[in-house]
mmCIF file of C-alpha atoms in Angstrom:
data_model
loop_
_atom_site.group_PDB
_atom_site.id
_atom_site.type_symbol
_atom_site.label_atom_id
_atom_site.label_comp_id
_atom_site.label_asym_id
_atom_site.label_seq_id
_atom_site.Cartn_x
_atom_site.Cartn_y
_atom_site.Cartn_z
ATOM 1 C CA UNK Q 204 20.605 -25.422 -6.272
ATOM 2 C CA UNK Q 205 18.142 -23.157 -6.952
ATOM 3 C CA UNK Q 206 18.692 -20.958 -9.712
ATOM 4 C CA UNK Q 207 16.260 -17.862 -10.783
ATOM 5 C CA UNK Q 208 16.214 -16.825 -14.595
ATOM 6 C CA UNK Q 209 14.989 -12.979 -15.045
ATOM 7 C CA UNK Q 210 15.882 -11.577 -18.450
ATOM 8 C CA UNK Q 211 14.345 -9.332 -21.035
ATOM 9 C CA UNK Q 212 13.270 -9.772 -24.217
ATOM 10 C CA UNK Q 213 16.530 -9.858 -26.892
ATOM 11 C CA UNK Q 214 15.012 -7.129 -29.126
ATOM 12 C CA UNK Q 215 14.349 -8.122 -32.752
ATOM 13 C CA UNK Q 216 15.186 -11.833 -32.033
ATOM 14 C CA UNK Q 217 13.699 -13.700 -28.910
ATOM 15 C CA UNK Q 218 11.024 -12.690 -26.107
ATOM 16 C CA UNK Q 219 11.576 -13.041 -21.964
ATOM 17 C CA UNK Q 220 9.976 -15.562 -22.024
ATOM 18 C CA UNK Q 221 11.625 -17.590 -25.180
ATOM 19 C CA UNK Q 222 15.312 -16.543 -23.295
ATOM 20 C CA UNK Q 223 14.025 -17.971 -20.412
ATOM 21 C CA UNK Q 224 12.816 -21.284 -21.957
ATOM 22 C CA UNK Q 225 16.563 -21.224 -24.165
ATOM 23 C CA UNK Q 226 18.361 -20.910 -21.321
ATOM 24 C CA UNK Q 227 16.681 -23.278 -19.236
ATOM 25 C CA UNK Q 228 17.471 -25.886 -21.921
ATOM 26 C CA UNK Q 229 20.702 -25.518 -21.933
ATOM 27 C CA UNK Q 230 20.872 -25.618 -18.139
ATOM 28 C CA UNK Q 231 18.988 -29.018 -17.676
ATOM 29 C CA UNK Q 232 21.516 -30.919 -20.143
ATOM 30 C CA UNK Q 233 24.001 -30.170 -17.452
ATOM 31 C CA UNK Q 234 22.801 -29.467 -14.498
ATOM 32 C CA UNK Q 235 19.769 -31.628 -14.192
ATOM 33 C CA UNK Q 236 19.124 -31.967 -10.475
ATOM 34 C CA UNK Q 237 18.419 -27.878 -10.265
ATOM 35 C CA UNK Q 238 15.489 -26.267 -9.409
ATOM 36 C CA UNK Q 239 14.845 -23.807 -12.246
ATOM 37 C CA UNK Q 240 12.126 -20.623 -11.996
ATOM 38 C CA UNK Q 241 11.646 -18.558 -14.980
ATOM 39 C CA UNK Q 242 10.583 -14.773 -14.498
ATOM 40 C CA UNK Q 243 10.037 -13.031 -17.896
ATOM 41 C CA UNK Q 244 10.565 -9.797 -17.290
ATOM 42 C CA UNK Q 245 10.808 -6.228 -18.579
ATOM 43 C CA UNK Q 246 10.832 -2.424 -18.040
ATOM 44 C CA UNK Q 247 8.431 -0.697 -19.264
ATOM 45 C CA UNK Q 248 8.838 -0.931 -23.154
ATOM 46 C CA UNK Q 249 7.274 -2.937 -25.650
ATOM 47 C CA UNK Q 250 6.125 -6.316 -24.924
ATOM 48 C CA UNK Q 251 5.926 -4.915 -21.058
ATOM 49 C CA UNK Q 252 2.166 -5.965 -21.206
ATOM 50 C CA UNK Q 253 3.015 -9.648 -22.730
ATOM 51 C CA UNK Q 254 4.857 -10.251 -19.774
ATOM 52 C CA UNK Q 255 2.867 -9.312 -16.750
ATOM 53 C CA UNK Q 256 -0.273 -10.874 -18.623
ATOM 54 C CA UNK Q 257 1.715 -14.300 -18.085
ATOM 55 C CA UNK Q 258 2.414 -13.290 -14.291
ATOM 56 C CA UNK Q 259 -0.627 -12.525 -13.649
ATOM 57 C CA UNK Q 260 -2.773 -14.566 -15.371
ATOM 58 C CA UNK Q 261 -4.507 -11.292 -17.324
ATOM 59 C CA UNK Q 262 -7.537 -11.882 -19.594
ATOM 60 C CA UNK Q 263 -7.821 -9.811 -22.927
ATOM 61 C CA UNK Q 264 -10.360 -7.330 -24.075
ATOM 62 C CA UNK Q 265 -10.849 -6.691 -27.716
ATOM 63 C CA UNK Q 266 -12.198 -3.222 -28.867
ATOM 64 C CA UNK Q 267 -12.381 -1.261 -32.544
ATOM 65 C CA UNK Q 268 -10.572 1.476 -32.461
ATOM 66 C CA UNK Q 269 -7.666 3.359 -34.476
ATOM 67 C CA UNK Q 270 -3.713 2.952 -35.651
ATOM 68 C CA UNK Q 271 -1.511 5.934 -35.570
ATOM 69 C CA UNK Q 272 -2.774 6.779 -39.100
ATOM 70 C CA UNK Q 273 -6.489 6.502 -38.052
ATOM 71 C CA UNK Q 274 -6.764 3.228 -39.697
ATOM 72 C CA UNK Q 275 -9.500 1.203 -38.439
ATOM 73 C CA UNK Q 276 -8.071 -2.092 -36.550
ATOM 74 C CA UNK Q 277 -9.332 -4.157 -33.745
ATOM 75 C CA UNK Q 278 -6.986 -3.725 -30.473
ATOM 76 C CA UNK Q 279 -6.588 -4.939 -26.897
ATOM 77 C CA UNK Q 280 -5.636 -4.204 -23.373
ATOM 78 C CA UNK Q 281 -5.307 -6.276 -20.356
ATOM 79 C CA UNK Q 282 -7.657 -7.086 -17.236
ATOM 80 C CA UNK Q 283 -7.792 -9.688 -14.270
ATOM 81 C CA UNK Q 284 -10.311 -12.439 -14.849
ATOM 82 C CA UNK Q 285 -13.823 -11.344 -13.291
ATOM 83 C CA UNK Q 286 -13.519 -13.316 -10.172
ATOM 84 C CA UNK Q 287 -9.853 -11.503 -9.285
ATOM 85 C CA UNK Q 288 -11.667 -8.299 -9.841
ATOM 86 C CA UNK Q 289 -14.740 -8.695 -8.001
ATOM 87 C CA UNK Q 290 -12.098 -9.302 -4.762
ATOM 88 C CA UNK Q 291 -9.061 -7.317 -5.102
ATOM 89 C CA UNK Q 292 -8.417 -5.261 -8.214
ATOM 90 C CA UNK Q 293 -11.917 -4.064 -9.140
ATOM 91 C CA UNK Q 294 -11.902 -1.521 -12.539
ATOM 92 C CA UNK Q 295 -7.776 -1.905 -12.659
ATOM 93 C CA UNK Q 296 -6.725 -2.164 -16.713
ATOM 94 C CA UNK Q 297 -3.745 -2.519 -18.498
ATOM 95 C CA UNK Q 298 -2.444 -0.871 -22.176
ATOM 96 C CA UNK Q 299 0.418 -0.378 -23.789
ATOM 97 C CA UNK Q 300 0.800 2.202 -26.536
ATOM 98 C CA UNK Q 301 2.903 -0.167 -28.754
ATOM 99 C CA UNK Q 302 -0.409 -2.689 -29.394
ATOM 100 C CA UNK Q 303 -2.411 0.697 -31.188
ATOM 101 C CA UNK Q 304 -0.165 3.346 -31.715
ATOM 102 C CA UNK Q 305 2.795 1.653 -32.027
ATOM 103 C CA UNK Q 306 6.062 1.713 -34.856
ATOM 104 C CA UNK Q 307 5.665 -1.750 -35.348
ATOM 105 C CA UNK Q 308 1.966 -1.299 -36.476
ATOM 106 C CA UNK Q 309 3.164 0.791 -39.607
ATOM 107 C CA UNK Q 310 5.489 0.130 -42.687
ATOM 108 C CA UNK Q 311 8.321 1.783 -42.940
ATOM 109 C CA UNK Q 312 7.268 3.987 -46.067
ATOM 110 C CA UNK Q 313 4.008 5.108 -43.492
ATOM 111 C CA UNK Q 314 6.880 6.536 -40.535
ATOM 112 C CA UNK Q 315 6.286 9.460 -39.600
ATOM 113 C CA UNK Q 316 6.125 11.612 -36.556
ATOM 114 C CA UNK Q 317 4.587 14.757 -38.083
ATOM 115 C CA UNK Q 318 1.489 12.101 -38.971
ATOM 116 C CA UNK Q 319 1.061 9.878 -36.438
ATOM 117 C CA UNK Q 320 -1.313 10.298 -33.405
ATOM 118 C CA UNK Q 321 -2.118 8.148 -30.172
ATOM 119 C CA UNK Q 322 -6.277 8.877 -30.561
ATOM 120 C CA UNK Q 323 -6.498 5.326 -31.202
ATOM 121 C CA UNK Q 324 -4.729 4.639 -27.804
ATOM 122 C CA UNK Q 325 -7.584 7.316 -26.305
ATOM 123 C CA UNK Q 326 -10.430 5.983 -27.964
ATOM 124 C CA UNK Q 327 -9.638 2.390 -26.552
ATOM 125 C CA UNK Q 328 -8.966 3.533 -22.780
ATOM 126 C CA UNK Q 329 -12.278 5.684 -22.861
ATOM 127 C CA UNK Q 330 -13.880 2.734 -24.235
ATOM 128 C CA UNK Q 331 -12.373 0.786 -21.368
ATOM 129 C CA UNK Q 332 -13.459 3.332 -18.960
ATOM 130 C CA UNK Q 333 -16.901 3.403 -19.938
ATOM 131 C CA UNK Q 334 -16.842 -1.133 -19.307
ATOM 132 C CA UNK Q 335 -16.114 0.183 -15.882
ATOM 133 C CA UNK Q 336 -12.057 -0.199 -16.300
ATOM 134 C CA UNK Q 337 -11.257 3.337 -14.163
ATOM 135 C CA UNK Q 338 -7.767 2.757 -13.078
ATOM 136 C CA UNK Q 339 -5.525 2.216 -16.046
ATOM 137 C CA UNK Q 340 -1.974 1.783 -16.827
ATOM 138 C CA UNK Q 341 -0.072 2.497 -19.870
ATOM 139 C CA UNK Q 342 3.285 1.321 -20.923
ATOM 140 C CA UNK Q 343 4.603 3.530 -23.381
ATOM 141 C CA UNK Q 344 7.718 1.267 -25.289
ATOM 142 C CA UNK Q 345 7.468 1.064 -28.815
ATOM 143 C CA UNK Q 346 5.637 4.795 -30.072
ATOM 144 C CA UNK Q 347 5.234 6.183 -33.438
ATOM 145 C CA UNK Q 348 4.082 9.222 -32.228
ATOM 146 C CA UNK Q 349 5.056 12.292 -31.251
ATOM 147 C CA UNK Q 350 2.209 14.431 -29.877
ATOM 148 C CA UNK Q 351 2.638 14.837 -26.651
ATOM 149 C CA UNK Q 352 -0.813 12.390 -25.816
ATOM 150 C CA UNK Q 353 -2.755 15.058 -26.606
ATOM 151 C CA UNK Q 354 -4.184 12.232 -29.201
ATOM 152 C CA UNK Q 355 -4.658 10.465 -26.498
ATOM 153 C CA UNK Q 356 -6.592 13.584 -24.385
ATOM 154 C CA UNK Q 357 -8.959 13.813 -27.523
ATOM 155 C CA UNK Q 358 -9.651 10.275 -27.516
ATOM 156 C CA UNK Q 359 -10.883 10.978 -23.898
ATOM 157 C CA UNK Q 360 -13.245 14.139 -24.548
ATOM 158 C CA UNK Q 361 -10.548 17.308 -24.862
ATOM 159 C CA UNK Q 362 -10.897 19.684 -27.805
ATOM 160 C CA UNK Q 363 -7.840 21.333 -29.620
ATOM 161 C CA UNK Q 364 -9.136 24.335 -31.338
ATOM 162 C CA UNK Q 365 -7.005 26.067 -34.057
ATOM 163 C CA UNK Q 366 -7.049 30.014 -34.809
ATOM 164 C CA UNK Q 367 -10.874 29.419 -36.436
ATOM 165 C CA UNK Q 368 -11.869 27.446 -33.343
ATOM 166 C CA UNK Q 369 -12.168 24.252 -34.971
ATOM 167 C CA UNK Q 370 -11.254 21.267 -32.933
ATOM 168 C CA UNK Q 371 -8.897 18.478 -34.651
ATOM 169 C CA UNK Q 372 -7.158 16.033 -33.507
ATOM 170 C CA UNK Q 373 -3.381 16.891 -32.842
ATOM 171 C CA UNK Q 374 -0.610 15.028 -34.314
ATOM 172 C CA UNK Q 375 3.138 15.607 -34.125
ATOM 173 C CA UNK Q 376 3.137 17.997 -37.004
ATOM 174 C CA UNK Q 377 -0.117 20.169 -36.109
ATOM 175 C CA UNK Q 378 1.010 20.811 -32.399
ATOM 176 C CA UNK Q 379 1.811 24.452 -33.580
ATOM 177 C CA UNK Q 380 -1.925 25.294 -34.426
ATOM 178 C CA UNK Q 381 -3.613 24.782 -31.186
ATOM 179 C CA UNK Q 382 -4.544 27.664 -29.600
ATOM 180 C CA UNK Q 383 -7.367 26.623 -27.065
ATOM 181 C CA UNK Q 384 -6.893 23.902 -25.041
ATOM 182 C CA UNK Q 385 -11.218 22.378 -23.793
ATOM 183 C CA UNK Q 386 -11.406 20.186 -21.415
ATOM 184 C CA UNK Q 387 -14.362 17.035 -21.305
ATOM 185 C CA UNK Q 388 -17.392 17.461 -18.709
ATOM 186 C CA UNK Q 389 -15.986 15.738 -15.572
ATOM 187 C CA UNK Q 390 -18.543 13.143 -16.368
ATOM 188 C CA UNK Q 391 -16.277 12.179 -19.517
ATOM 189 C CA UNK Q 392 -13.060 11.408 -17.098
ATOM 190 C CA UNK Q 393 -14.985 10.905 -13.521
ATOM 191 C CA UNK Q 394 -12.647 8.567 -11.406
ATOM 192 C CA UNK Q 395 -10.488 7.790 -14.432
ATOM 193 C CA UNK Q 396 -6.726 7.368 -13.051
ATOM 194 C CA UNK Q 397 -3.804 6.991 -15.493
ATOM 195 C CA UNK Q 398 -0.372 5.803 -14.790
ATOM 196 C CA UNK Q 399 2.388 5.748 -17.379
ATOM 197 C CA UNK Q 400 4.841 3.084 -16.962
ATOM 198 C CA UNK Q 401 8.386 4.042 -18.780
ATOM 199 C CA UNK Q 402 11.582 2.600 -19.032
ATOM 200 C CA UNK Q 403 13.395 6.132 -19.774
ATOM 201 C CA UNK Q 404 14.061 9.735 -17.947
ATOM 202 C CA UNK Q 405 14.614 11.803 -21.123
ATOM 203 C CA UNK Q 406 13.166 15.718 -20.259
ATOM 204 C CA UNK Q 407 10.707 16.956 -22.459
ATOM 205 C CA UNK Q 408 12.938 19.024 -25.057
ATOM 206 C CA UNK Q 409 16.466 20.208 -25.471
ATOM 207 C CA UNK Q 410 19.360 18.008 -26.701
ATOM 208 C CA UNK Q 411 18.648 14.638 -24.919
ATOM 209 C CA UNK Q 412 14.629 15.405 -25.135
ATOM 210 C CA UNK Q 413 12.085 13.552 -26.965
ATOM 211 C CA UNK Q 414 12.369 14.981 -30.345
ATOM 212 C CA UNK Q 415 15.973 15.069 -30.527
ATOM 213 C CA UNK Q 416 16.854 11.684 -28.923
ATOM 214 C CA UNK Q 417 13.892 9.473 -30.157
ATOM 215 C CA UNK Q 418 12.214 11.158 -33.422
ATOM 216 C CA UNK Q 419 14.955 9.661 -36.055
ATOM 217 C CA UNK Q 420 13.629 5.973 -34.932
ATOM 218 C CA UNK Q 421 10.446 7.016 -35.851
ATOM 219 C CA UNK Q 422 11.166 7.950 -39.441
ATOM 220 C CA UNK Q 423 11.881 11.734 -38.888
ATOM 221 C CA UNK Q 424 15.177 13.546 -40.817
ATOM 222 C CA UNK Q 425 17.159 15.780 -39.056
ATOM 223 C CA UNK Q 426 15.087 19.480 -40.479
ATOM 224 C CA UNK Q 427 11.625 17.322 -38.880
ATOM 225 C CA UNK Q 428 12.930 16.391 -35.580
ATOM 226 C CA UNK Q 429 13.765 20.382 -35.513
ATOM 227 C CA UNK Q 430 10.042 21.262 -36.443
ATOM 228 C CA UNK Q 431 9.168 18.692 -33.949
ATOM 229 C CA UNK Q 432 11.427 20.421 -31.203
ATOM 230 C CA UNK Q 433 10.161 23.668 -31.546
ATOM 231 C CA UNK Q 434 6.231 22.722 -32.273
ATOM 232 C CA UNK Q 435 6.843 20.888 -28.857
ATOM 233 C CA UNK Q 436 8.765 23.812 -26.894
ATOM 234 C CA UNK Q 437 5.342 25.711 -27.691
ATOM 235 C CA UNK Q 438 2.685 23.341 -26.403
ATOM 236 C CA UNK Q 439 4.618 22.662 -23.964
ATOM 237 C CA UNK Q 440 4.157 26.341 -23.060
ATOM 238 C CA UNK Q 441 0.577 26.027 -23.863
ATOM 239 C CA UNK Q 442 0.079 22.657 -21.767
ATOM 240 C CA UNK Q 443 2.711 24.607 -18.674
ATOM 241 C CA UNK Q 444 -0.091 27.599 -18.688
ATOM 242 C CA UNK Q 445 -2.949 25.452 -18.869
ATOM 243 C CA UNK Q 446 -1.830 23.272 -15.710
ATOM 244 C CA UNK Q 447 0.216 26.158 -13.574
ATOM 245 C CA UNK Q 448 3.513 24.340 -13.755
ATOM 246 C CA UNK Q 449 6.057 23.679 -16.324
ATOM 247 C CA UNK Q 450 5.803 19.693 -18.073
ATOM 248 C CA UNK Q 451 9.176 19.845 -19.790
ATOM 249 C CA UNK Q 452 11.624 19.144 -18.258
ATOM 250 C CA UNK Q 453 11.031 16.507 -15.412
ATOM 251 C CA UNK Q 454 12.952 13.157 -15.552
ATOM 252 C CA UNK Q 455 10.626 11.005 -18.266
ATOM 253 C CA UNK Q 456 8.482 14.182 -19.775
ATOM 254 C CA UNK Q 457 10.102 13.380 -22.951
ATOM 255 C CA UNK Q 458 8.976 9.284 -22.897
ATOM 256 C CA UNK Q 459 6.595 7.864 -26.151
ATOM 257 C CA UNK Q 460 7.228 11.343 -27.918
ATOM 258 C CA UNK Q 461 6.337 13.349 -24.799
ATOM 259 C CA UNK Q 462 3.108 11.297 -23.261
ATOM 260 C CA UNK Q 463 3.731 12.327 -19.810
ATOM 261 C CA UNK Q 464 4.140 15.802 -20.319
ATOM 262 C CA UNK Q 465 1.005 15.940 -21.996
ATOM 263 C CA UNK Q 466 -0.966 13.873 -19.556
ATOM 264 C CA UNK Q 467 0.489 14.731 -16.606
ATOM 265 C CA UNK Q 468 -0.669 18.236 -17.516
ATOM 266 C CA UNK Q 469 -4.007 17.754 -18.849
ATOM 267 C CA UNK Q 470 -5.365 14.343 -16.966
ATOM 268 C CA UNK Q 471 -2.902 14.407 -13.818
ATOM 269 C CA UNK Q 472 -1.345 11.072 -15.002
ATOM 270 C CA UNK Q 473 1.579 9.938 -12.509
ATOM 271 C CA UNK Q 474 4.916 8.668 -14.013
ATOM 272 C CA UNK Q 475 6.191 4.825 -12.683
ATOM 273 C CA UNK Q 476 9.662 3.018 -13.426
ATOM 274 C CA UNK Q 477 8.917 0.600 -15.583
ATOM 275 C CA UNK Q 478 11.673 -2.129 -13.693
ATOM 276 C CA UNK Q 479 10.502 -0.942 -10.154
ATOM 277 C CA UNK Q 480 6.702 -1.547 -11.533
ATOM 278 C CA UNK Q 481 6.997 -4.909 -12.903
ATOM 279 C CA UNK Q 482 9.137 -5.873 -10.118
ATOM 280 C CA UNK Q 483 6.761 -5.008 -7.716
ATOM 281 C CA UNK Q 484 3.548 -6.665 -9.175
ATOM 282 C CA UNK Q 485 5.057 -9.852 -10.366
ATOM 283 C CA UNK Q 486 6.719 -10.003 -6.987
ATOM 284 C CA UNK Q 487 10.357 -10.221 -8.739
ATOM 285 C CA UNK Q 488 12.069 -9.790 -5.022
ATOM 286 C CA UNK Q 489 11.150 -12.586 -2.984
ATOM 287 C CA UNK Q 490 11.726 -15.104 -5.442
ATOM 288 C CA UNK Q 491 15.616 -13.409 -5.899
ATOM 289 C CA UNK Q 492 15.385 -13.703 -1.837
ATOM 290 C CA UNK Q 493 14.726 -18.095 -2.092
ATOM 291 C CA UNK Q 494 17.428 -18.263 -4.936
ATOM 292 C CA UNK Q 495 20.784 -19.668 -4.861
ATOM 293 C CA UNK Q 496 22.090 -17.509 -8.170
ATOM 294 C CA UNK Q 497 20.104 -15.330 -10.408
ATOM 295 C CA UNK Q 498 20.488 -14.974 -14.135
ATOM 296 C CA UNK Q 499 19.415 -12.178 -16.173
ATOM 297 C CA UNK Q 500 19.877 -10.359 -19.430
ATOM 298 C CA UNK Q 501 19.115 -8.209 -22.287
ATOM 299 C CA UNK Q 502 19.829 -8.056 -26.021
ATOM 300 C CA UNK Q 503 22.731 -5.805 -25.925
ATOM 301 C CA UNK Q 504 24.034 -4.011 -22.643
ATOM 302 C CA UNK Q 505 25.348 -0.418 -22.641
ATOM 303 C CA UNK Q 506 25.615 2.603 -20.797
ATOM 304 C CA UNK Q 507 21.767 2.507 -21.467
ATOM 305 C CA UNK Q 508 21.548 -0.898 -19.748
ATOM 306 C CA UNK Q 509 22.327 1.111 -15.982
ATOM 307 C CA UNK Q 510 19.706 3.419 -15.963
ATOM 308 C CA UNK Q 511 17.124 1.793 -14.976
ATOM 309 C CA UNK Q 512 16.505 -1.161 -17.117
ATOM 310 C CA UNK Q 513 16.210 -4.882 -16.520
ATOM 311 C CA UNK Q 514 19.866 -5.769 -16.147
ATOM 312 C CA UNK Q 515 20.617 -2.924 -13.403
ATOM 313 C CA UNK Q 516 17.711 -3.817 -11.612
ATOM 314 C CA UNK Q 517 17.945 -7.223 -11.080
ATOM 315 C CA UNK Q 518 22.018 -6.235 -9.764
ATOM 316 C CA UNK Q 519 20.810 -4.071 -7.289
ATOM 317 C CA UNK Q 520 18.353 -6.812 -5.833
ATOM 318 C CA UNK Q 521 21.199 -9.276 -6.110
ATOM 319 C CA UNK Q 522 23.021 -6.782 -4.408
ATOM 320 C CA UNK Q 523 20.299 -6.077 -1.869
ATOM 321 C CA UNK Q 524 20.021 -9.962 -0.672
ATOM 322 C CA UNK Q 525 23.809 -11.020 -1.324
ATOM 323 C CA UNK Q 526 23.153 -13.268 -4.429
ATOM 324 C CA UNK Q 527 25.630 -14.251 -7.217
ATOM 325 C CA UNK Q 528 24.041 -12.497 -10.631
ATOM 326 C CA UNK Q 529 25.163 -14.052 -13.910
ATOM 327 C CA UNK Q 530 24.362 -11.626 -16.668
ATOM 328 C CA UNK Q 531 23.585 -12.795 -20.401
ATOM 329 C CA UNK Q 532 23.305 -10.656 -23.673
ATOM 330 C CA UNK Q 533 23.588 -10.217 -27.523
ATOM 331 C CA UNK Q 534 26.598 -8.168 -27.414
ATOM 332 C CA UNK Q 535 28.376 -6.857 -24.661
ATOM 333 C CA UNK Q 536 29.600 -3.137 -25.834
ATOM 334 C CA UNK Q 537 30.936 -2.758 -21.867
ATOM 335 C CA UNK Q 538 33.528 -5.808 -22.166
ATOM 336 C CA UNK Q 539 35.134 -6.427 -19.099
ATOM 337 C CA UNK Q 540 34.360 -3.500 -17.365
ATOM 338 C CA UNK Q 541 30.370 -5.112 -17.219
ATOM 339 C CA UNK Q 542 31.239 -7.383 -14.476
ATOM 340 C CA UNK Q 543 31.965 -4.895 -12.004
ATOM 341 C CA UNK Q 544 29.131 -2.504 -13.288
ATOM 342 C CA UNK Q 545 26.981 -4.865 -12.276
ATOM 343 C CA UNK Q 546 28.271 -6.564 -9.638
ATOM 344 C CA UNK Q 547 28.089 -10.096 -11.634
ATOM 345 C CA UNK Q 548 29.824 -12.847 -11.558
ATOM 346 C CA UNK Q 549 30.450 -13.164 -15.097
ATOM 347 C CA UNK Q 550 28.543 -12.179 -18.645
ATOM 348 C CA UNK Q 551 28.419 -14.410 -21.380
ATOM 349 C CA UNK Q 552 27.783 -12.673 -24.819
ATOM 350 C CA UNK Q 553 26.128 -14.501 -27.772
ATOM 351 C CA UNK Q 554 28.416 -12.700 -30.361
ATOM 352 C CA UNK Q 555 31.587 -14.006 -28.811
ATOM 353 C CA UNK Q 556 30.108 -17.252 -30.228
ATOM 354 C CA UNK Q 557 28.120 -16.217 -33.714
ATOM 355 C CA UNK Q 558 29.854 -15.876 -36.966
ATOM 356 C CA UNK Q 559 27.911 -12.128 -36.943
ATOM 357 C CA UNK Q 560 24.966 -10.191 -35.826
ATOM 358 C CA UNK Q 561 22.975 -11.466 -38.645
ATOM 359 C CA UNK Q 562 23.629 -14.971 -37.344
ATOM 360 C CA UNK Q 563 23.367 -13.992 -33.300
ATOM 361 C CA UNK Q 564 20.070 -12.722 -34.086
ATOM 362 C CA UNK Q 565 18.638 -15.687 -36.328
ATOM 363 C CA UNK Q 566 20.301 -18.328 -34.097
ATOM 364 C CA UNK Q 567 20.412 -16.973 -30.350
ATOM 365 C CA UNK Q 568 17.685 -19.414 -29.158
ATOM 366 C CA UNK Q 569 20.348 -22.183 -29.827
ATOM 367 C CA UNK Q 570 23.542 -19.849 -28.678
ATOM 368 C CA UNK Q 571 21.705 -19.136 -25.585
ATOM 369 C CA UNK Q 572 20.841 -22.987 -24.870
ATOM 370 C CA UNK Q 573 24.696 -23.737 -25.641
ATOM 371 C CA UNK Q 574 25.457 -21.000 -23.233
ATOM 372 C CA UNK Q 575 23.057 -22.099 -20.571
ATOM 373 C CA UNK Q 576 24.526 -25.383 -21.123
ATOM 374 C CA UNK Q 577 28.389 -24.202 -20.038
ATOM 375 C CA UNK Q 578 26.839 -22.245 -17.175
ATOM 376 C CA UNK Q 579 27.353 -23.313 -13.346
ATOM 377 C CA UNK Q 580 30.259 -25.578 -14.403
#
């Protein structure tokens, strides 16, 4: 039997890849004449780039740059080894925003989304253009920011000039004083392409838009998430006039505290599903075609879990190629009902054997092996 494991990461508790290995455990103490293949996988959030680096066999480049806070530190982004490049994927790069600009880099006394900028995320992809690295992508999971990317822009060359035309850098809490929007020489951006990879379609602004939905995890209260809101509702005005064409409200505007609205407007970036991304480039769908039953996960499903993440897109390949899909998580909020969401053949949840979540998340590499033990029986 040949048996496909393609999970996320459990959030706050184990990686893809350390489900994958867990699970796999537990499967050979039972089942040991099975052909096991592990595909890590993810959609677009944080610890996106971890996983395709693995895939793909991705080398890492280290550059100086700058946190959210414009702290100094020394960050990375992806490339293929220099004989892949030479043949097939010559100047491609990888980023994601969580490895400079991310939540996690910060304590929790320094969250906050009035503060925080992606420059440092800027500085490092112009850096990486200027090694040659022209066609980058960006996975967004995992921001502390919310300003748009215009950080980002002004890492690349733009100018944001306030009502005594001095440029500054624009965080979430000066996006009301820019009044001029300069754009670089096209020598500074020249043949630079960007792609944001996302694993959500929130618009722009309004009730279910960045500031609203997504500010709060960043450290905002309720009065800054409505400065945020309306700071945003006027560069997004700002941003719609400089581009011809309004950048808040299509499906993912509002990602990473509003990254592809901003750089959609300003640098043409182009908006990917995470899943459908990863999928694609670690060539998830042929090996679902060779197995015999697929396995696949996430920390906790939800309603959140069908749009678009890991879990929904692995059922709709299963679905695709007629192949049993055994689903694995944290906690199950769906109960029964999950099965037939997803088209599985059963979900096993970690809390229906933990004491609590306290002891689910400190113990689910060993739930998960005694789980992938009782699978397939």
């Amino acid at each position: 039997m040949k048996i496909l494991i393609a999970p996320d990461k459990f959030k706050g508790s184990l990686s893809a890849h350390a489900v994958c290995t867990a699970l796999s455990r537990g499967i050979n103490k039972s089942k040991g004449s099975t052909s096991i293949r592990t595909h890590p996988m993810a959609d677009g959030g944080d610890g996106s780039l971890t996983v395709i680096a693995a895939h793909l066999n991705l080398k890492k480049q280290y550059l100086e740059t700058t946190d959210a806070l414009g702290k100094n530190i020394v960050s990375s982004f992806c490339t293929y080894p220099d004989a892949i490049s030479r043949q097939t994927s010559a100047g491609r790069s990888y980023f994601e925003l969580a490895e400079t600009s991310g939540l996690a880099k910060l304590s929790p006394i320094e969250r906050n989304p009035l503060n925080t900028t992606t420059y440092g995320t800027g500085k490092l992809m112009q850096k990486a253009r200027h090694l040659g690295f022209y066609k980058q992508h960006l996975f967004l999971g995992g921001s502390s920011t919310h300003d748009l990317g215009l950080g980002i822009a002004a890492g690349v060359g733009f100018q944001f000039l306030d009502k005594n035309n001095k440029n500054f850098i624009p965080t979430g809490g000066t996006l009301n004083k820019i009044k001029k929007i300069v754009p670089p020489s096209h020598s500074q951006i020249s043949k630079q392409e960007i792609n944001l990879i996302c694993d959500v379609k929130n618009p722009l602004t309004g009730p279910e838009g960045a500031a609203m939905t997504y500010a709060f995890q960043k450290g905002a209260d309720l009065p800054m998430a409505k400065k945020l809101e309306a700071d945003t509702k006027y560069a997004a005005d700002l941003l719609s006039e400089y581009c011809g064409r309004d950048i808040s409200q299509f499906p993912g505007s509002g990602a990473a505290g509003g990254i592809p609205a901003g750089l959609s407007a300003l640098l043409n970036a182009k908006i990917l599903p995470g899943f459908d991304f990863i999928a694609d480039i670690t060539h998830l769908e042929d090996h679902i075609k060779e197995a015999d039953i697929v396995i696949s996960g996430e920390g906790r499903l939800d309603r959140q879990s069908l749009q678009g993440k890991v879990p929904s897109g692995v059922a709709k390949l299963c679905q695709k190629w007629n192949k049993p899909l055994i689903l694995v998580t944290g906690q199950n909020t769906l109960g029964d009902e999950a099965t037939s969401l997803f088209g599985s053949r059963e979900v096993h949840s970690i809390l229906d054997l933990a004491n609590s979540v306290e002891d689910a998340m400190d113990n689910a590499e060993t739930y998960l092996e005694e789980i992938g033990a009782g699978l397939l029986g």
